[in-house]
Structure formats: structure tokens, C-alpha cells
PDB file of C-alpha atoms and ligand atoms in Angstrom:
ATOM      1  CA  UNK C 120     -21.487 -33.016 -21.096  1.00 32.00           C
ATOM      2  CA  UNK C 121     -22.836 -30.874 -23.755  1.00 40.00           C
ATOM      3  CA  UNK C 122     -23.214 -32.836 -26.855  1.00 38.00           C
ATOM      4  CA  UNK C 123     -22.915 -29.838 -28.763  1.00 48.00           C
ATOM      5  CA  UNK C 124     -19.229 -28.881 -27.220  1.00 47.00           C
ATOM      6  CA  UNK C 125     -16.552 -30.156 -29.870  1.00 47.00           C
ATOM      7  CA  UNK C 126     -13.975 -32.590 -28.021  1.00 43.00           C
ATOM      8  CA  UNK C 127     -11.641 -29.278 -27.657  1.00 44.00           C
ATOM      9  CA  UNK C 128     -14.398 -27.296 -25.329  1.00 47.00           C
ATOM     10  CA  UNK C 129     -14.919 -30.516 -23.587  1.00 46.00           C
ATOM     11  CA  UNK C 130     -11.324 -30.863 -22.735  1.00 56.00           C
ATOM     12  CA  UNK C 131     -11.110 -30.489 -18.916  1.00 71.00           C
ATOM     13  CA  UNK C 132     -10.434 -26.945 -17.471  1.00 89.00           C
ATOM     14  CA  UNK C 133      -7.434 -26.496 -15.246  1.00 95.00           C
ATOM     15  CA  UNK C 134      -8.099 -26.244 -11.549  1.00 96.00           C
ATOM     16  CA  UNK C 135      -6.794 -25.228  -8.304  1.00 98.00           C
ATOM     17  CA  UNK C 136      -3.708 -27.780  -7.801  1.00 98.00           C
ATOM     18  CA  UNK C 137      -3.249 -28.712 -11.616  1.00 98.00           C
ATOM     19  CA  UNK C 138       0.509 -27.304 -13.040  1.00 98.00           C
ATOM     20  CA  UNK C 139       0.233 -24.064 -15.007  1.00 98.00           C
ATOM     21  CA  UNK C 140       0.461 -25.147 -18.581  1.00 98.00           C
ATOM     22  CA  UNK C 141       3.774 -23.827 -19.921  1.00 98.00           C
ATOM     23  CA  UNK C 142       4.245 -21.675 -23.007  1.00 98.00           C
ATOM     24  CA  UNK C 143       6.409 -19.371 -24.940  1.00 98.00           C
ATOM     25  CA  UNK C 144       5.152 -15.494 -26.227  1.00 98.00           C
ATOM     26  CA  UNK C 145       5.882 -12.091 -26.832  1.00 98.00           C
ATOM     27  CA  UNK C 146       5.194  -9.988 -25.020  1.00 98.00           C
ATOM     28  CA  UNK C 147       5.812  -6.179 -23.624  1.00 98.00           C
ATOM     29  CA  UNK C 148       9.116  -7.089 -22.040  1.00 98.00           C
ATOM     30  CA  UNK C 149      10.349  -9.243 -24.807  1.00 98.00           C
ATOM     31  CA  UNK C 150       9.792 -13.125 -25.420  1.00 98.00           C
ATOM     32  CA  UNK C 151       8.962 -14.455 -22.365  1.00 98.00           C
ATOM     33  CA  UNK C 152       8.413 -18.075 -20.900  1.00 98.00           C
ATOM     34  CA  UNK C 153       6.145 -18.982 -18.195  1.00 98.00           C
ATOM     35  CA  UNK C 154       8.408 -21.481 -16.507  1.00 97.00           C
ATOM     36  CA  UNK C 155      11.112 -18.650 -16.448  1.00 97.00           C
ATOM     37  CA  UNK C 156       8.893 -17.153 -13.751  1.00 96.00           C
ATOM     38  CA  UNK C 157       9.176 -19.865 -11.282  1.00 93.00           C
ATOM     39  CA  UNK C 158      10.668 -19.534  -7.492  1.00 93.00           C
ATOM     40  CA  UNK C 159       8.276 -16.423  -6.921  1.00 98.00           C
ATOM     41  CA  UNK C 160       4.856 -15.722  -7.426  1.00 98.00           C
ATOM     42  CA  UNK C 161       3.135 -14.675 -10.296  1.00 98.00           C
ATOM     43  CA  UNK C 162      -0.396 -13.840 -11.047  1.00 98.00           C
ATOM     44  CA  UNK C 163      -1.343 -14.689 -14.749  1.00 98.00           C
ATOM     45  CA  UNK C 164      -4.474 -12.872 -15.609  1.00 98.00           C
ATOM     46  CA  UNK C 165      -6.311 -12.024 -19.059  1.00 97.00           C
ATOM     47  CA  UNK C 166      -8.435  -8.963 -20.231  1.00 96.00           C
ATOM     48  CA  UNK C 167     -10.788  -9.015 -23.216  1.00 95.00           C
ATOM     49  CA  UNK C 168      -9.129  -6.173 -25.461  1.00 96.00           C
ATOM     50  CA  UNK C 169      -6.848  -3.699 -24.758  1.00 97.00           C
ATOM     51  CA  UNK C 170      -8.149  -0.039 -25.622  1.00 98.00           C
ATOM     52  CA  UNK C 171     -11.270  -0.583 -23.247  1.00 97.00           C
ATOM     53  CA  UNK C 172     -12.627   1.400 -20.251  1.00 98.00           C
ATOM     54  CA  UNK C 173     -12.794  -1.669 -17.988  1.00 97.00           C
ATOM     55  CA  UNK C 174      -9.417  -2.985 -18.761  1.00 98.00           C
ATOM     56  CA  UNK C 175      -7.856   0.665 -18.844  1.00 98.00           C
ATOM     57  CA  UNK C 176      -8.981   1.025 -15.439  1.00 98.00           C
ATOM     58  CA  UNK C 177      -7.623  -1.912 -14.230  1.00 98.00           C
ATOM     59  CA  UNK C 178      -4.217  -1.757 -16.220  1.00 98.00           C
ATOM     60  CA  UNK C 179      -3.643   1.453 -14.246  1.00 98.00           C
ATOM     61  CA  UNK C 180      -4.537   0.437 -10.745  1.00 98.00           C
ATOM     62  CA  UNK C 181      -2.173  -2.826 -11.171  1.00 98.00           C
ATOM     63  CA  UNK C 182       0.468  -0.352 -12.157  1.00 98.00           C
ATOM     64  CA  UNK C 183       0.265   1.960  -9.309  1.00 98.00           C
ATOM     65  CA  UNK C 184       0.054  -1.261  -7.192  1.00 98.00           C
ATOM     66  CA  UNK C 185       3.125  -2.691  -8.627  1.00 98.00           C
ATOM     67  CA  UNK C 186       5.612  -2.162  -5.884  1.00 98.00           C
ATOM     68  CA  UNK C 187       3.049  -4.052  -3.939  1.00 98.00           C
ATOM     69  CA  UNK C 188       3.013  -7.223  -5.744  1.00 98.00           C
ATOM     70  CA  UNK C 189       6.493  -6.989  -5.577  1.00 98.00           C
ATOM     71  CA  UNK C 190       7.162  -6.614  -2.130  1.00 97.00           C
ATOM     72  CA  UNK C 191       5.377  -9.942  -1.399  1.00 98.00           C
ATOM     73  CA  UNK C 192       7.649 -11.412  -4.307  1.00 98.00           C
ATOM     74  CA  UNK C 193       5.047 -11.907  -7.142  1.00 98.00           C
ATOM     75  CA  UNK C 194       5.027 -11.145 -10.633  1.00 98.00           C
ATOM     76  CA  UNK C 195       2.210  -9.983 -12.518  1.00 98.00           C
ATOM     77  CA  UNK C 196       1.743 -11.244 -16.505  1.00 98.00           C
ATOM     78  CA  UNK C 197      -1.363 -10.057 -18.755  1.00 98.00           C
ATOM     79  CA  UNK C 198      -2.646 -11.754 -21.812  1.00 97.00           C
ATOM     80  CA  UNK C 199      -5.169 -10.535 -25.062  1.00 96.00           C
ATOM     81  CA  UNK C 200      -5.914 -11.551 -28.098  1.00 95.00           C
ATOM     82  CA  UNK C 201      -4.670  -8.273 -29.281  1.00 97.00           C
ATOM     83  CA  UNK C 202      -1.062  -8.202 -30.913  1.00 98.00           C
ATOM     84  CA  UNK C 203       1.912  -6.464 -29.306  1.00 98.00           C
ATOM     85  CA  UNK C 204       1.828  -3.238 -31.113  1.00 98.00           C
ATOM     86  CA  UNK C 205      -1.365  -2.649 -30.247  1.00 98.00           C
ATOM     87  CA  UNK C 206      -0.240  -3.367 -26.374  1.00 98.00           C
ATOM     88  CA  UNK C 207       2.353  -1.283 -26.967  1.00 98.00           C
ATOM     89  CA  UNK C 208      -0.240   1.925 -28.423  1.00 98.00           C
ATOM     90  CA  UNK C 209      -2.557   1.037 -25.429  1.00 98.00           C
ATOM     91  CA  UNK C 210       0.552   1.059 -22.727  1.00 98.00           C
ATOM     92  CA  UNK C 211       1.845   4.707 -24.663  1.00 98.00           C
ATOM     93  CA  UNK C 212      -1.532   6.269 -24.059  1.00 98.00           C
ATOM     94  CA  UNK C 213      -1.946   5.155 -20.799  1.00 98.00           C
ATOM     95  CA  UNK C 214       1.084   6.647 -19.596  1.00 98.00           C
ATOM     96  CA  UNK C 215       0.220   9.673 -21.620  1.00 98.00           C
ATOM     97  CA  UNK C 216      -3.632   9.838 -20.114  1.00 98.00           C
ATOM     98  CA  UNK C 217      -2.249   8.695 -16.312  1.00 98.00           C
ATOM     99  CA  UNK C 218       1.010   9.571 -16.206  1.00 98.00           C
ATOM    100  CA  UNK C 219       1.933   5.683 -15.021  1.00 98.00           C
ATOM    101  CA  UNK C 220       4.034   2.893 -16.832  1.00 98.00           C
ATOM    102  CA  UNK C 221       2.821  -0.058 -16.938  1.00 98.00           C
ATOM    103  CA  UNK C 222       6.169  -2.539 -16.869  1.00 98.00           C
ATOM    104  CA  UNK C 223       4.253  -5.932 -16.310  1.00 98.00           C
ATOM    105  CA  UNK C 224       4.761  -8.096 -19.000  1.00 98.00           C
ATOM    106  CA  UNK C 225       1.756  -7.977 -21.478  1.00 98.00           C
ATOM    107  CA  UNK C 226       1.811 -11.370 -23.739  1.00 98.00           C
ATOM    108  CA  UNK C 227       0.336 -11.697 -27.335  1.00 98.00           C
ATOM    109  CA  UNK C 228      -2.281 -14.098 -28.069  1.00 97.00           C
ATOM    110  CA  UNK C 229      -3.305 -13.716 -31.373  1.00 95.00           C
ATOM    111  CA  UNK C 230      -3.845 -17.502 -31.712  1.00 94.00           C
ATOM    112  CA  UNK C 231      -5.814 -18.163 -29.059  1.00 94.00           C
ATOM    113  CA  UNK C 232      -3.587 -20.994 -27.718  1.00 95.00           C
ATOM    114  CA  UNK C 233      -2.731 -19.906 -24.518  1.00 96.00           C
ATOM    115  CA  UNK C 234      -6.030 -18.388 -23.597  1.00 95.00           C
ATOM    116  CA  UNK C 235      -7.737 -21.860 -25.055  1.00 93.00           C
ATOM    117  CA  UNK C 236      -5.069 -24.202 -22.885  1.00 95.00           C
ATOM    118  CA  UNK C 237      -6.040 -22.578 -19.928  1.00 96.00           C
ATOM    119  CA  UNK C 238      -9.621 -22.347 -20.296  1.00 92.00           C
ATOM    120  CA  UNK C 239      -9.673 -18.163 -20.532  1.00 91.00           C
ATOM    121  CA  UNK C 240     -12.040 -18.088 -23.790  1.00 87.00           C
ATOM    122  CA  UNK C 241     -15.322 -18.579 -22.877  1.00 74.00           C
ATOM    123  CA  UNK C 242     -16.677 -21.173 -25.890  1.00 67.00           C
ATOM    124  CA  UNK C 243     -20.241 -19.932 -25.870  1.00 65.00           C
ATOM    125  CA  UNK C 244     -19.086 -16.468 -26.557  1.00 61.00           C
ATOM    126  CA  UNK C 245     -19.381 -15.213 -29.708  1.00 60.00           C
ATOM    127  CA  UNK C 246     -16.239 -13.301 -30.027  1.00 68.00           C
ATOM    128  CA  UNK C 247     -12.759 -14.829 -29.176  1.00 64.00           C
ATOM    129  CA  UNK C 248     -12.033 -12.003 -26.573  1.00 71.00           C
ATOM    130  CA  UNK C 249     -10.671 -13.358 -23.052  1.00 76.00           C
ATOM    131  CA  UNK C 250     -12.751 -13.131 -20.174  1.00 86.00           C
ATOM    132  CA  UNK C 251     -11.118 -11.748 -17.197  1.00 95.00           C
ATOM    133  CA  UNK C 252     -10.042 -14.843 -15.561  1.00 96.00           C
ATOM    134  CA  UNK C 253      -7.169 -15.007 -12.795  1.00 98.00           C
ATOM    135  CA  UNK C 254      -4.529 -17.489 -12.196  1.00 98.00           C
ATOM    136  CA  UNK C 255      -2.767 -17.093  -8.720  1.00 98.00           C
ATOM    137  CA  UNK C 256       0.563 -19.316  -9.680  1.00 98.00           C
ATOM    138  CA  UNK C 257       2.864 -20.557  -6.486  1.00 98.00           C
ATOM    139  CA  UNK C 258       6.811 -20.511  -6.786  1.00 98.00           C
ATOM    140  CA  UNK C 259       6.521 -24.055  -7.733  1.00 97.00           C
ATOM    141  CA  UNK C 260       4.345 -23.215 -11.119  1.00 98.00           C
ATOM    142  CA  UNK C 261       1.190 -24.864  -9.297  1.00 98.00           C
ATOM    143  CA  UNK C 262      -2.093 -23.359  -9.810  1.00 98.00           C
ATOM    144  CA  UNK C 263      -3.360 -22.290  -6.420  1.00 98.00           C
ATOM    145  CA  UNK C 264      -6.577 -20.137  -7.039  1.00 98.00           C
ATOM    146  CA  UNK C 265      -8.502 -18.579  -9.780  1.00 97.00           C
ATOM    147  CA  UNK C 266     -11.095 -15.946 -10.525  1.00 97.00           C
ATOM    148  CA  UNK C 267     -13.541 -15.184 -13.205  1.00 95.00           C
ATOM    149  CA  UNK C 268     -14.746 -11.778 -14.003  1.00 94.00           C
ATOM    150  CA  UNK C 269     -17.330 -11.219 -16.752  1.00 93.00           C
ATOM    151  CA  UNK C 270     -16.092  -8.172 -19.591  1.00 93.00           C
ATOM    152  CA  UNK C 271     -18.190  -5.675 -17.880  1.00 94.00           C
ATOM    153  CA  UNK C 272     -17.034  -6.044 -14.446  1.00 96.00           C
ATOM    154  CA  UNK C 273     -13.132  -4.814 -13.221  1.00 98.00           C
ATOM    155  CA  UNK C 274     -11.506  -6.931 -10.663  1.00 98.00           C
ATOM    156  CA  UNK C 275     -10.730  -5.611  -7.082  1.00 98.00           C
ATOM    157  CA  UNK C 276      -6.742  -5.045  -6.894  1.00 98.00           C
ATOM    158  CA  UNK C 277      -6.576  -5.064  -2.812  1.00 98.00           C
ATOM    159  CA  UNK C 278      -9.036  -8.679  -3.227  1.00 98.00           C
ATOM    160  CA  UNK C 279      -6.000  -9.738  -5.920  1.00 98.00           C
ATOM    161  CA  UNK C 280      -3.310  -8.125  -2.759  1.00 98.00           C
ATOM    162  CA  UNK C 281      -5.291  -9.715  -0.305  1.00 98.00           C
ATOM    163  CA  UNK C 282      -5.456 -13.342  -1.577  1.00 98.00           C
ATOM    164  CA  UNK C 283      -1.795 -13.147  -2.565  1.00 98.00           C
ATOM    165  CA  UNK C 284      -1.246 -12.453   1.273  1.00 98.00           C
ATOM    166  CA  UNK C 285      -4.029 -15.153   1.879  1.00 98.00           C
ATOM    167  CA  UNK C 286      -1.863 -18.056   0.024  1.00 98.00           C
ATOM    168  CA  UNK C 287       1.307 -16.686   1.167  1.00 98.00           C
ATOM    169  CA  UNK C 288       0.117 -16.723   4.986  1.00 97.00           C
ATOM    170  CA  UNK C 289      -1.305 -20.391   4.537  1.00 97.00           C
ATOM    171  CA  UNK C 290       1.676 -21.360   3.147  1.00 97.00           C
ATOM    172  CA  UNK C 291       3.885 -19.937   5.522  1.00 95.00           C
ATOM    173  CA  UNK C 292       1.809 -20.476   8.804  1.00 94.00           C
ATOM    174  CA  UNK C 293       0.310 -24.099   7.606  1.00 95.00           C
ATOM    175  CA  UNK C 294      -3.163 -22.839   8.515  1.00 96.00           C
ATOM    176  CA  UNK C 295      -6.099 -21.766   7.150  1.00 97.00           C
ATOM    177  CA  UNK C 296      -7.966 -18.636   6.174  1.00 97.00           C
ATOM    178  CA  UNK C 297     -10.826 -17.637   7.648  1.00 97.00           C
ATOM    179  CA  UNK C 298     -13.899 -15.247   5.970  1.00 97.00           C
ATOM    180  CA  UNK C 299     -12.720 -12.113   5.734  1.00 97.00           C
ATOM    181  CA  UNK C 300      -8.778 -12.648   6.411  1.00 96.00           C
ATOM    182  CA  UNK C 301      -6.478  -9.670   6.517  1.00 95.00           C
ATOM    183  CA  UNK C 302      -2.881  -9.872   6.752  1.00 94.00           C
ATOM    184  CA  UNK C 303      -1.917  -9.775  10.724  1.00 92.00           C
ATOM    185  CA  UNK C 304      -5.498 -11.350  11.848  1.00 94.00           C
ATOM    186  CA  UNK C 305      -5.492 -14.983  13.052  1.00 95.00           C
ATOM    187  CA  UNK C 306      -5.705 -17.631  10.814  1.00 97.00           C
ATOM    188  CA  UNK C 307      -7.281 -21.264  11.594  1.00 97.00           C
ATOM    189  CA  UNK C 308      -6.040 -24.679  12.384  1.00 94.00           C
ATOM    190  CA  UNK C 309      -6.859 -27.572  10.617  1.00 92.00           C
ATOM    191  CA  UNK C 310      -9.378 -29.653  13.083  1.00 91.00           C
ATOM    192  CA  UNK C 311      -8.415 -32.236  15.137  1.00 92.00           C
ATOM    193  CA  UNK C 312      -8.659 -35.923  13.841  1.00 93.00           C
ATOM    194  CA  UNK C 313      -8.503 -37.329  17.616  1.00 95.00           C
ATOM    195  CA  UNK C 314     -11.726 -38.467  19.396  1.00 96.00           C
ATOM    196  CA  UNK C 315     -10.082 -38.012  22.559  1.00 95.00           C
ATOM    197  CA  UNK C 316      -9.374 -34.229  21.916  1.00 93.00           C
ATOM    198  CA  UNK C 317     -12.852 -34.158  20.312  1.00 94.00           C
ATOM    199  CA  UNK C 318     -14.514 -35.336  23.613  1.00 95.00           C
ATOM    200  CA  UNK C 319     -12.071 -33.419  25.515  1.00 94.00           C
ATOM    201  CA  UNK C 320     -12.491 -30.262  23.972  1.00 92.00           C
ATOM    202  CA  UNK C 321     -13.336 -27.127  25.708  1.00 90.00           C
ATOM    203  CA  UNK C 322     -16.755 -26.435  24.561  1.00 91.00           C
ATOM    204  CA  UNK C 323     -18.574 -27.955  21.595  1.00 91.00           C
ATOM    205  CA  UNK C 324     -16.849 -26.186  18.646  1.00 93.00           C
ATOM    206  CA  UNK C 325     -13.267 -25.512  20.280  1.00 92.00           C
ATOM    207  CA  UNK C 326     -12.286 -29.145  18.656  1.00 92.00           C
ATOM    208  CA  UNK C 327     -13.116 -27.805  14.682  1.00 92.00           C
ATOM    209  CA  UNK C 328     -13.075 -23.945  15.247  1.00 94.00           C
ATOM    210  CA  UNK C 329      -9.709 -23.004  16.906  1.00 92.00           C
ATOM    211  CA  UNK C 330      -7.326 -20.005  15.789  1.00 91.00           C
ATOM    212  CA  UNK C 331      -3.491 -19.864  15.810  1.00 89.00           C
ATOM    213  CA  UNK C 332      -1.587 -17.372  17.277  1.00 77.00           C
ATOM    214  CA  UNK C 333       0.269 -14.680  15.263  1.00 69.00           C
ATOM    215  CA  UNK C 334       0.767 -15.400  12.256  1.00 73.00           C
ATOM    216  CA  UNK C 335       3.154 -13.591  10.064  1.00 70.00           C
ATOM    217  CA  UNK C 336       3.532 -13.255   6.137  1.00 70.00           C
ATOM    218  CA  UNK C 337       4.294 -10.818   3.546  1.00 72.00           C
ATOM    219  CA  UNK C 338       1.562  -8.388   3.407  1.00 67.00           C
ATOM    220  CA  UNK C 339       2.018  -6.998   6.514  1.00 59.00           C
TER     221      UNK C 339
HETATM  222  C1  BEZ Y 683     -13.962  -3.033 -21.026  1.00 55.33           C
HETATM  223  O1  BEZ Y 683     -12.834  -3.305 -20.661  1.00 55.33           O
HETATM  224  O2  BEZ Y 683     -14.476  -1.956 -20.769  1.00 55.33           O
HETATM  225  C2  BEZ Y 683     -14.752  -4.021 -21.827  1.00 55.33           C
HETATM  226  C3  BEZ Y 683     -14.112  -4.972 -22.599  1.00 55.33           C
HETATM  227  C4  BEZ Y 683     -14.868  -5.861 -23.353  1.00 55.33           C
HETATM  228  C5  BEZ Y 683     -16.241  -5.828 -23.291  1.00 55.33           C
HETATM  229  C6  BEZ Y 683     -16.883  -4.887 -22.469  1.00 55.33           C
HETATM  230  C7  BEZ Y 683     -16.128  -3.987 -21.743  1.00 55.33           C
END
């Protein structure tokens, strides 16, 4: 540890399998509550500042992708520091500049409390901005997978698509995925814990390295 991290940067960071941290906000849409967004998906991500280039760019694309996310059931909810008027400005010009709305929730965090419970402020920065991190969030409010982004650097929306499909295709085929996966490939089994099927296997991966059939999910 860092023995110059106060005991609240020291607290431990949420990982993959931990229960998102519930909370309470305003936001774009009206007050909204993270457990109110349970039995689908939702995708919880955070943007330094609204009125940026990066974050404009990406606001826009995960607008135009909206019907997406929601065909493969999954809710998208943004979070700044910034307050909700300026949200609101930000949303007004975009539609103005792009001619798309975006109707995603957008959640105030003038506080910092959200962004500091689930680890989206980086402590060594010198502003309070959010970094652009990524919380993929399963109907069952459990913290599946996460991304960071640094401030100058926009996330890829079809990587965002395609790991939605990834967790949604593990889930529903109880396999794995491979490098690469795209909806419709085939995904992996788990390897065998038999000796007998180890020593029995075709050749001298086939007992480790074997792929299902079809497998099916929402993406495709
Ligand atoms: C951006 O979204 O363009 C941005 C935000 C904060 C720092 C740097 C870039």
C-alpha cells in the first residue's frame, strides 16, 4: 500500500463479481435509483466533463446506438461531476449540433460519492473529473466487467456492443469466450477435469481447447 493514500483511497476497489454499490441521484430522466434497474442489463459508465470533444463524441455514438443496447435488453446510465443543468445545456446542443437525443439517463455527481464508491476518480489526479471507467452490470446488480479509459481516449461503442453480447452469450450458452468473439462464432467449453478424458482425448489439446456448437444470444 501507499503510505501516502488516506484510508479512503486505500479502501478496496470494486471488482468483477462484487454487487454494484447502490445509490440514489438525479439525473436526466428524473431521480433515479440504481437498484430500480435490475432484471436487465445496464452499463454504468462515467465521462470526465460534459461540454468536451471526447465525451461529445461518445455521447452521440451511444445515442445513435441506443436501439442496440436495447434490443439485447440493457440500459445505459452516465455519470459527471457536472450538475444537471449543465447535462441538460450539453444534451440541448448536442441535439442541436447532431440532430440526435440523447434519452439515457445522465446522473449528477457533484459530490463525488458515487464516482468515489465505485472507484471512478482517479486519487492521484489533480482534478476531481471521472475517468472514463465502465461498469457492465448483470440483471442481478452483479458487477461482471469493467473498463478504464484515460480522458483523452473515447471508448469503442461496437467493443461496449460486443462484450454485452460476450456476457450475454456466456451466460446463456454456459461457455466461454474466446479472443476475438463475435456474436454467432463458437464459443469454448470449460476443460475437462477427468484424467480419463484427458488421456483419452483426441490429440494433445482437444481435452482443454474444445468449441461448442452454435451458440445463440442476443446480438445476433
Ligand atoms: C474530452 O472529452 O475531450 C476530454 C475531457 C477531459 C479531459 C480531456 C479531454
Amino acid at each position: 500500500m501507499d503510505t501516502n493514500e488516506t484510508p479512503a483511497e486505500s479502501a478496496r476497489a470494486l471488482r468483477i463479481g462484487d454487487s454494484a454499490p447502490d445509490f440514489e441521484a438525479r439525473s436526466t430522466i428524473g431521480p433515479v435509483k440504481l437498484s430500480g434497474f435490475r432484471d436487465r442489463w445496464l452499463i454504468l459508465f462515467s465521462h470526465p466533463a460534459d461540454f468536451t470533444p471526447v465525451c461529445t463524441t461518445e455521447f452521440v455514438e451511444l445515442a445513435r446506438q441506443a436501439d442496440e443496447f436495447e434490443k439485447r435488453d440493457c440500459n445505459l446510465m452516465a455519470l459527471s461531476v457536472d450538475s444537471l443543468f449543465s447535462h441538460f445545456a450539453w444534451l440541448r446542443a448536442i441535439r442541436d449540433r447532431f440532430d440526435v437525443e440523447v434519452r439515457f439517463p445522465i446522473v449528477e455527481d457533484p459530490t463525488l460519492v458515487i464516482g468515489r464508491a465505485y472507484g471512478m476518480v482517479a486519487p492521484k489526479d489533480n482534478d476531481s473529473a471521472t475517468v472514463r471507467t465502465t461498469f457492465f452490470i448483470d440483471p442481478a446488480g452483479v458487477i461482471r466487467a469493467m473498463t478504464c479509459y484515460p480522458a483523452n481516449m473515447g471508448r469503442s461503442i461496437p467493443e461496449m456492443l460486443r462484450m454485452l453480447d460476450a456476457l450475454q452469450a456466456i451466460d446463456a450458452n454456459e461457455a466461454l469466450a474466446p479472443a476475438n468473439w463475435q456474436p454467432g462464432e463458437p464459443m469454448l467449453r470449460s476443460p475437462t477435469q477427468d484424467l480419463d478424458e484427458v488421456f483419452g482425448a483426441g490429440d494433445e489439446t482437444a481435452w482443454f481447447l474444445r468449441e461448442t456448437g452454435k451458440t445463440t444470444g442476443k446480438g445476433k
